[in-house]
mmCIF file of C-alpha atoms in Angstrom:
data_model
loop_
_atom_site.group_PDB
_atom_site.id
_atom_site.type_symbol
_atom_site.label_atom_id
_atom_site.label_comp_id
_atom_site.label_asym_id
_atom_site.label_seq_id
_atom_site.Cartn_x
_atom_site.Cartn_y
_atom_site.Cartn_z
ATOM 1 C CA MET A 5 -28.558 -9.089 -7.254
ATOM 2 C CA ALA A 6 -25.788 -7.182 -9.039
ATOM 3 C CA THR A 7 -22.210 -8.487 -8.618
ATOM 4 C CA LEU A 8 -19.909 -6.825 -6.115
ATOM 5 C CA SER A 9 -16.231 -6.578 -7.093
ATOM 6 C CA ILE A 10 -13.229 -6.635 -4.729
ATOM 7 C CA ALA A 11 -10.049 -5.198 -6.250
ATOM 8 C CA LEU A 12 -6.703 -6.453 -4.994
ATOM 9 C CA SER A 13 -3.193 -7.176 -6.214
ATOM 10 C CA LYS A 14 -1.044 -10.280 -6.531
ATOM 11 C CA GLY A 15 1.874 -10.881 -4.277
ATOM 12 C CA ARG A 16 2.019 -10.486 -0.519
ATOM 13 C CA ILE A 17 -1.370 -8.758 -0.176
ATOM 14 C CA LEU A 18 -3.105 -11.553 -2.151
ATOM 15 C CA ALA A 19 -1.373 -14.289 -0.134
ATOM 16 C CA GLU A 20 -2.337 -12.714 3.199
ATOM 17 C CA SER A 21 -5.834 -11.809 1.982
ATOM 18 C CA VAL A 22 -6.849 -15.372 1.063
ATOM 19 C CA PRO A 23 -7.467 -16.461 4.703
ATOM 20 C CA LEU A 24 -9.635 -13.334 5.243
ATOM 21 C CA LEU A 25 -11.526 -14.031 2.009
ATOM 22 C CA ALA A 26 -12.067 -17.602 3.171
ATOM 23 C CA CYS A 27 -13.497 -16.311 6.445
ATOM 24 C CA ILE A 28 -16.131 -14.279 4.592
ATOM 25 C CA GLY A 29 -16.890 -17.104 2.167
ATOM 26 C CA ALA A 30 -15.289 -15.357 -0.783
ATOM 27 C CA ARG A 31 -12.209 -17.484 -1.362
ATOM 28 C CA PRO A 32 -11.130 -17.480 -5.067
ATOM 29 C CA GLN A 33 -12.270 -20.600 -6.879
ATOM 30 C CA GLU A 34 -8.854 -21.080 -8.516
ATOM 31 C CA ASP A 35 -5.228 -20.263 -7.746
ATOM 32 C CA ALA A 36 -5.341 -16.465 -8.079
ATOM 33 C CA GLU A 37 -1.570 -16.120 -8.050
ATOM 34 C CA SER A 38 -0.929 -18.393 -11.027
ATOM 35 C CA SER A 39 -4.105 -17.716 -13.008
ATOM 36 C CA ARG A 40 -3.890 -15.330 -15.944
ATOM 37 C CA LYS A 41 -7.518 -14.391 -15.472
ATOM 38 C CA LEU A 42 -8.071 -10.882 -14.159
ATOM 39 C CA ILE A 43 -11.649 -11.511 -12.983
ATOM 40 C CA LEU A 44 -12.059 -14.445 -10.634
ATOM 41 C CA ASP A 45 -15.185 -16.076 -9.210
ATOM 42 C CA THR A 46 -15.336 -16.676 -5.480
ATOM 43 C CA GLY A 47 -17.219 -19.064 -3.240
ATOM 44 C CA ARG A 48 -19.628 -16.286 -2.279
ATOM 45 C CA ARG A 49 -22.539 -15.715 -4.631
ATOM 46 C CA GLY A 50 -22.521 -12.254 -6.174
ATOM 47 C CA VAL A 51 -18.891 -11.472 -5.182
ATOM 48 C CA ARG A 52 -15.937 -11.576 -7.518
ATOM 49 C CA LEU A 53 -12.279 -10.578 -7.367
ATOM 50 C CA ILE A 54 -10.562 -8.327 -9.891
ATOM 51 C CA MET A 55 -6.795 -8.496 -10.053
ATOM 52 C CA VAL A 56 -5.006 -5.205 -10.661
ATOM 53 C CA ARG A 57 -1.639 -3.606 -9.931
ATOM 54 C CA ALA A 58 -1.252 -2.533 -6.283
ATOM 55 C CA ALA A 59 -1.008 1.140 -7.183
ATOM 56 C CA ASP A 60 -4.235 0.923 -9.215
ATOM 57 C CA VAL A 61 -6.498 -0.541 -6.524
ATOM 58 C CA PRO A 62 -7.550 2.925 -5.146
ATOM 59 C CA THR A 63 -8.267 4.105 -8.715
ATOM 60 C CA TYR A 64 -10.551 1.157 -9.547
ATOM 61 C CA VAL A 65 -12.416 1.568 -6.264
ATOM 62 C CA GLY A 66 -12.473 5.387 -6.270
ATOM 63 C CA HIS A 67 -13.985 5.466 -9.780
ATOM 64 C CA GLY A 68 -16.521 2.759 -9.012
ATOM 65 C CA ALA A 69 -15.146 0.009 -11.225
ATOM 66 C CA ALA A 70 -14.952 -2.052 -8.021
ATOM 67 C CA GLU A 71 -17.059 -1.497 -4.942
ATOM 68 C CA LEU A 72 -14.398 -2.708 -2.493
ATOM 69 C CA GLY A 73 -10.655 -3.210 -2.490
ATOM 70 C CA ILE A 74 -7.724 -4.298 -0.359
ATOM 71 C CA ALA A 75 -4.794 -1.855 -0.543
ATOM 72 C CA GLY A 76 -1.643 -1.127 1.408
ATOM 73 C CA GLY A 77 -1.512 1.963 3.588
ATOM 74 C CA ASP A 78 1.434 3.176 1.531
ATOM 75 C CA VAL A 79 -0.589 3.074 -1.676
ATOM 76 C CA LEU A 80 -3.505 4.855 -0.022
ATOM 77 C CA ALA A 81 -1.310 7.573 1.433
ATOM 78 C CA GLU A 82 0.342 8.152 -1.944
ATOM 79 C CA HIS A 83 -3.006 8.113 -3.746
ATOM 80 C CA GLY A 84 -4.616 10.503 -1.297
ATOM 81 C CA GLY A 85 -7.752 8.442 -0.636
ATOM 82 C CA ALA A 86 -10.159 10.628 -2.606
ATOM 83 C CA GLY A 87 -13.608 9.003 -2.884
ATOM 84 C CA LEU A 88 -12.658 6.181 -0.603
ATOM 85 C CA TYR A 89 -14.018 4.994 2.764
ATOM 86 C CA GLN A 90 -11.469 3.008 4.817
ATOM 87 C CA PRO A 91 -13.515 1.137 7.407
ATOM 88 C CA VAL A 92 -11.144 -1.696 8.411
ATOM 89 C CA ASP A 93 -7.419 -2.013 9.055
ATOM 90 C CA LEU A 94 -6.994 -5.665 8.055
ATOM 91 C CA GLY A 95 -3.721 -6.038 9.906
ATOM 92 C CA ILE A 96 -1.988 -7.843 7.032
ATOM 93 C CA ALA A 97 1.056 -6.975 4.880
ATOM 94 C CA ARG A 98 2.603 -5.133 7.824
ATOM 95 C CA CYS A 99 5.792 -3.144 7.240
ATOM 96 C CA ARG A 100 7.223 0.357 7.737
ATOM 97 C CA MET A 101 7.790 3.359 5.538
ATOM 98 C CA VAL A 102 11.252 4.633 6.341
ATOM 99 C CA VAL A 103 13.976 7.019 5.297
ATOM 100 C CA ALA A 104 17.191 5.066 4.691
ATOM 101 C CA ALA A 105 20.748 6.174 3.970
ATOM 102 C CA ARG A 106 24.138 4.601 3.368
ATOM 103 C CA ARG A 107 26.098 3.792 6.484
ATOM 104 C CA GLY A 108 28.068 6.798 7.654
ATOM 105 C CA PHE A 109 25.787 9.449 6.166
ATOM 106 C CA ASP A 110 24.971 11.957 8.936
ATOM 107 C CA TYR A 111 21.241 12.320 8.227
ATOM 108 C CA GLU A 112 20.365 14.125 11.446
ATOM 109 C CA SER A 113 23.090 16.722 10.889
ATOM 110 C CA ALA A 114 21.957 17.264 7.296
ATOM 111 C CA VAL A 115 18.377 17.861 8.398
ATOM 112 C CA ARG A 116 19.422 20.087 11.297
ATOM 113 C CA GLN A 117 21.648 22.263 9.084
ATOM 114 C CA GLY A 118 18.958 22.630 6.426
ATOM 115 C CA ALA A 119 20.863 20.847 3.684
ATOM 116 C CA ARG A 120 18.983 20.218 0.472
ATOM 117 C CA LEU A 121 18.472 16.467 0.319
ATOM 118 C CA ARG A 122 18.246 14.354 -2.789
ATOM 119 C CA ILE A 123 15.634 11.673 -2.234
ATOM 120 C CA ALA A 124 14.985 8.661 -4.429
ATOM 121 C CA THR A 125 11.541 7.109 -4.082
ATOM 122 C CA LYS A 126 8.374 5.978 -5.831
ATOM 123 C CA TYR A 127 6.411 7.560 -2.976
ATOM 124 C CA VAL A 128 6.786 11.139 -4.177
ATOM 125 C CA ARG A 129 3.722 12.545 -2.435
ATOM 126 C CA ILE A 130 4.547 10.934 0.914
ATOM 127 C CA ALA A 131 8.167 12.076 0.768
ATOM 128 C CA ARG A 132 7.284 15.618 -0.263
ATOM 129 C CA GLU A 133 4.729 16.008 2.553
ATOM 130 C CA HIS A 134 6.957 14.396 5.190
ATOM 131 C CA PHE A 135 9.935 16.620 4.495
ATOM 132 C CA ALA A 136 7.837 19.743 3.975
ATOM 133 C CA ALA A 137 6.456 19.266 7.475
ATOM 134 C CA LYS A 138 10.052 19.201 8.762
ATOM 135 C CA GLY A 139 10.968 22.314 6.768
ATOM 136 C CA VAL A 140 13.559 20.379 4.745
ATOM 137 C CA HIS A 141 14.195 21.295 1.103
ATOM 138 C CA VAL A 142 14.383 18.261 -1.129
ATOM 139 C CA ASP A 143 14.958 17.250 -4.742
ATOM 140 C CA LEU A 144 12.815 14.203 -5.500
ATOM 141 C CA ILE A 145 14.048 11.530 -7.910
ATOM 142 C CA LYS A 146 11.314 9.102 -8.877
ATOM 143 C CA LEU A 147 12.372 5.452 -9.122
ATOM 144 C CA TYR A 148 10.171 2.369 -9.391
ATOM 145 C CA GLY A 149 12.565 -0.216 -8.011
ATOM 146 C CA SER A 150 16.080 -1.013 -6.790
ATOM 147 C CA MET A 151 15.933 2.137 -4.673
ATOM 148 C CA GLU A 152 18.854 0.889 -2.590
ATOM 149 C CA LEU A 153 21.233 1.579 -5.462
ATOM 150 C CA ALA A 154 20.595 5.327 -5.439
ATOM 151 C CA PRO A 155 22.682 6.247 -2.371
ATOM 152 C CA LEU A 156 25.383 3.753 -3.279
ATOM 153 C CA LEU A 157 25.847 5.257 -6.725
ATOM 154 C CA GLY A 158 25.548 8.878 -5.646
ATOM 155 C CA LEU A 159 22.167 9.401 -7.304
ATOM 156 C CA ALA A 160 20.537 10.344 -4.001
ATOM 157 C CA ASP A 161 21.433 11.062 -0.383
ATOM 158 C CA VAL A 162 18.575 8.982 1.039
ATOM 159 C CA ILE A 163 15.677 6.832 -0.092
ATOM 160 C CA VAL A 164 12.060 6.634 1.099
ATOM 161 C CA ASP A 165 10.761 3.078 0.838
ATOM 162 C CA LEU A 166 8.973 0.219 2.537
ATOM 163 C CA VAL A 167 10.920 -2.062 4.871
ATOM 164 C CA SER A 168 9.755 -5.368 6.278
ATOM 165 C CA SER A 169 12.660 -7.337 7.689
ATOM 166 C CA GLY A 170 15.399 -4.852 6.749
ATOM 167 C CA LYS A 171 17.477 -7.577 5.100
ATOM 168 C CA THR A 172 17.689 -5.781 1.742
ATOM 169 C CA LEU A 173 18.899 -2.615 3.420
ATOM 170 C CA ARG A 174 21.530 -4.456 5.389
ATOM 171 C CA ALA A 175 22.695 -6.424 2.330
ATOM 172 C CA ASN A 176 23.298 -3.114 0.525
ATOM 173 C CA LYS A 177 24.980 -1.331 3.486
ATOM 174 C CA LEU A 178 22.037 0.969 4.117
ATOM 175 C CA VAL A 179 20.392 1.752 7.431
ATOM 176 C CA ALA A 180 16.954 3.124 8.337
ATOM 177 C CA VAL A 181 17.472 6.571 9.811
ATOM 178 C CA GLU A 182 13.862 7.590 10.363
ATOM 179 C CA GLU A 183 10.441 5.936 10.377
ATOM 180 C CA ILE A 184 7.724 7.837 8.519
ATOM 181 C CA MET A 185 4.779 5.573 9.324
ATOM 182 C CA PRO A 186 3.760 1.963 9.992
ATOM 183 C CA VAL A 187 1.976 0.353 7.064
ATOM 184 C CA SER A 188 -0.647 -2.394 6.785
ATOM 185 C CA ALA A 189 -3.365 -3.258 4.301
ATOM 186 C CA ARG A 190 -6.866 -1.774 4.602
ATOM 187 C CA LEU A 191 -10.292 -2.567 3.287
ATOM 188 C CA ILE A 192 -11.460 0.313 1.118
ATOM 189 C CA VAL A 193 -14.944 1.045 -0.145
ATOM 190 C CA ASN A 194 -16.306 3.327 -2.834
ATOM 191 C CA GLN A 195 -18.176 6.050 -0.950
ATOM 192 C CA ALA A 196 -20.930 6.449 -3.547
ATOM 193 C CA ALA A 197 -21.529 2.693 -3.665
ATOM 194 C CA LEU A 198 -21.798 2.601 0.097
ATOM 195 C CA LYS A 199 -24.629 5.108 -0.030
ATOM 196 C CA THR A 200 -26.571 3.330 -2.765
ATOM 197 C CA ARG A 201 -25.768 -0.314 -1.913
ATOM 198 C CA ARG A 202 -25.288 -0.266 1.859
ATOM 199 C CA ALA A 203 -27.520 -3.270 2.403
ATOM 200 C CA GLU A 204 -25.154 -5.390 0.307
ATOM 201 C CA LEU A 205 -21.869 -3.800 1.329
ATOM 202 C CA GLN A 206 -22.261 -3.402 5.105
ATOM 203 C CA PRO A 207 -22.507 -7.165 5.812
ATOM 204 C CA LEU A 208 -19.248 -7.713 3.885
ATOM 205 C CA ILE A 209 -17.537 -4.839 5.749
ATOM 206 C CA ASP A 210 -18.688 -6.365 9.051
ATOM 207 C CA LEU A 211 -17.410 -9.798 8.061
ATOM 208 C CA PHE A 212 -14.013 -8.383 7.087
ATOM 209 C CA SER A 213 -13.821 -6.540 10.376
ATOM 210 C CA LYS A 214 -14.639 -9.739 12.294
ATOM 211 C CA ALA A 215 -12.104 -11.751 10.276
ATOM 212 C CA ALA A 216 -9.377 -9.151 10.842
ATOM 213 C CA ARG A 217 -9.847 -9.454 14.630
ATOM 214 C CA LYS A 218 -9.272 -13.232 14.700
#
């Protein structure tokens, strides 16, 4: 039997995925967070984990380098989901995608008056589509981190980013002014692999679905 690969990233998704992996008998055989190995054996015969950057999970799965993956809804929305089947919302890594601004910035008025907004984000596609649907003209500034600085230093009017507790926003005198979408991690499957290896993949999909409901 050929090996099946599950792509996922270190950090919160890995930490919250381990109990699910344990439920399907595919718990990593070593500490995945501290290991420098990028391919890890699991307790399930014929199933291995490959550790990649969060933004790369849909690429590995979409191109068939991994048959399955666990990716955040934010990453999938930004990627577009081409070539991917998303059968299970795993209910982990929950947070929100929001528009946030510095305190005192009249966001609603700016949108209503048709002002051209400067938006700092790493989620360029999501931001572009969200504001296009509202008929708002925007200038997008791509940043990969420390987004909260952009409104404080005058680089942008607002940011589009993920928020969990909101503590980082509050610490930097920013407030969420609009929610774009709730986010959680999903199981993703290569569509071509599902057609050719359904007998192997479907039982895993069913196990993930059952584990997510617990």
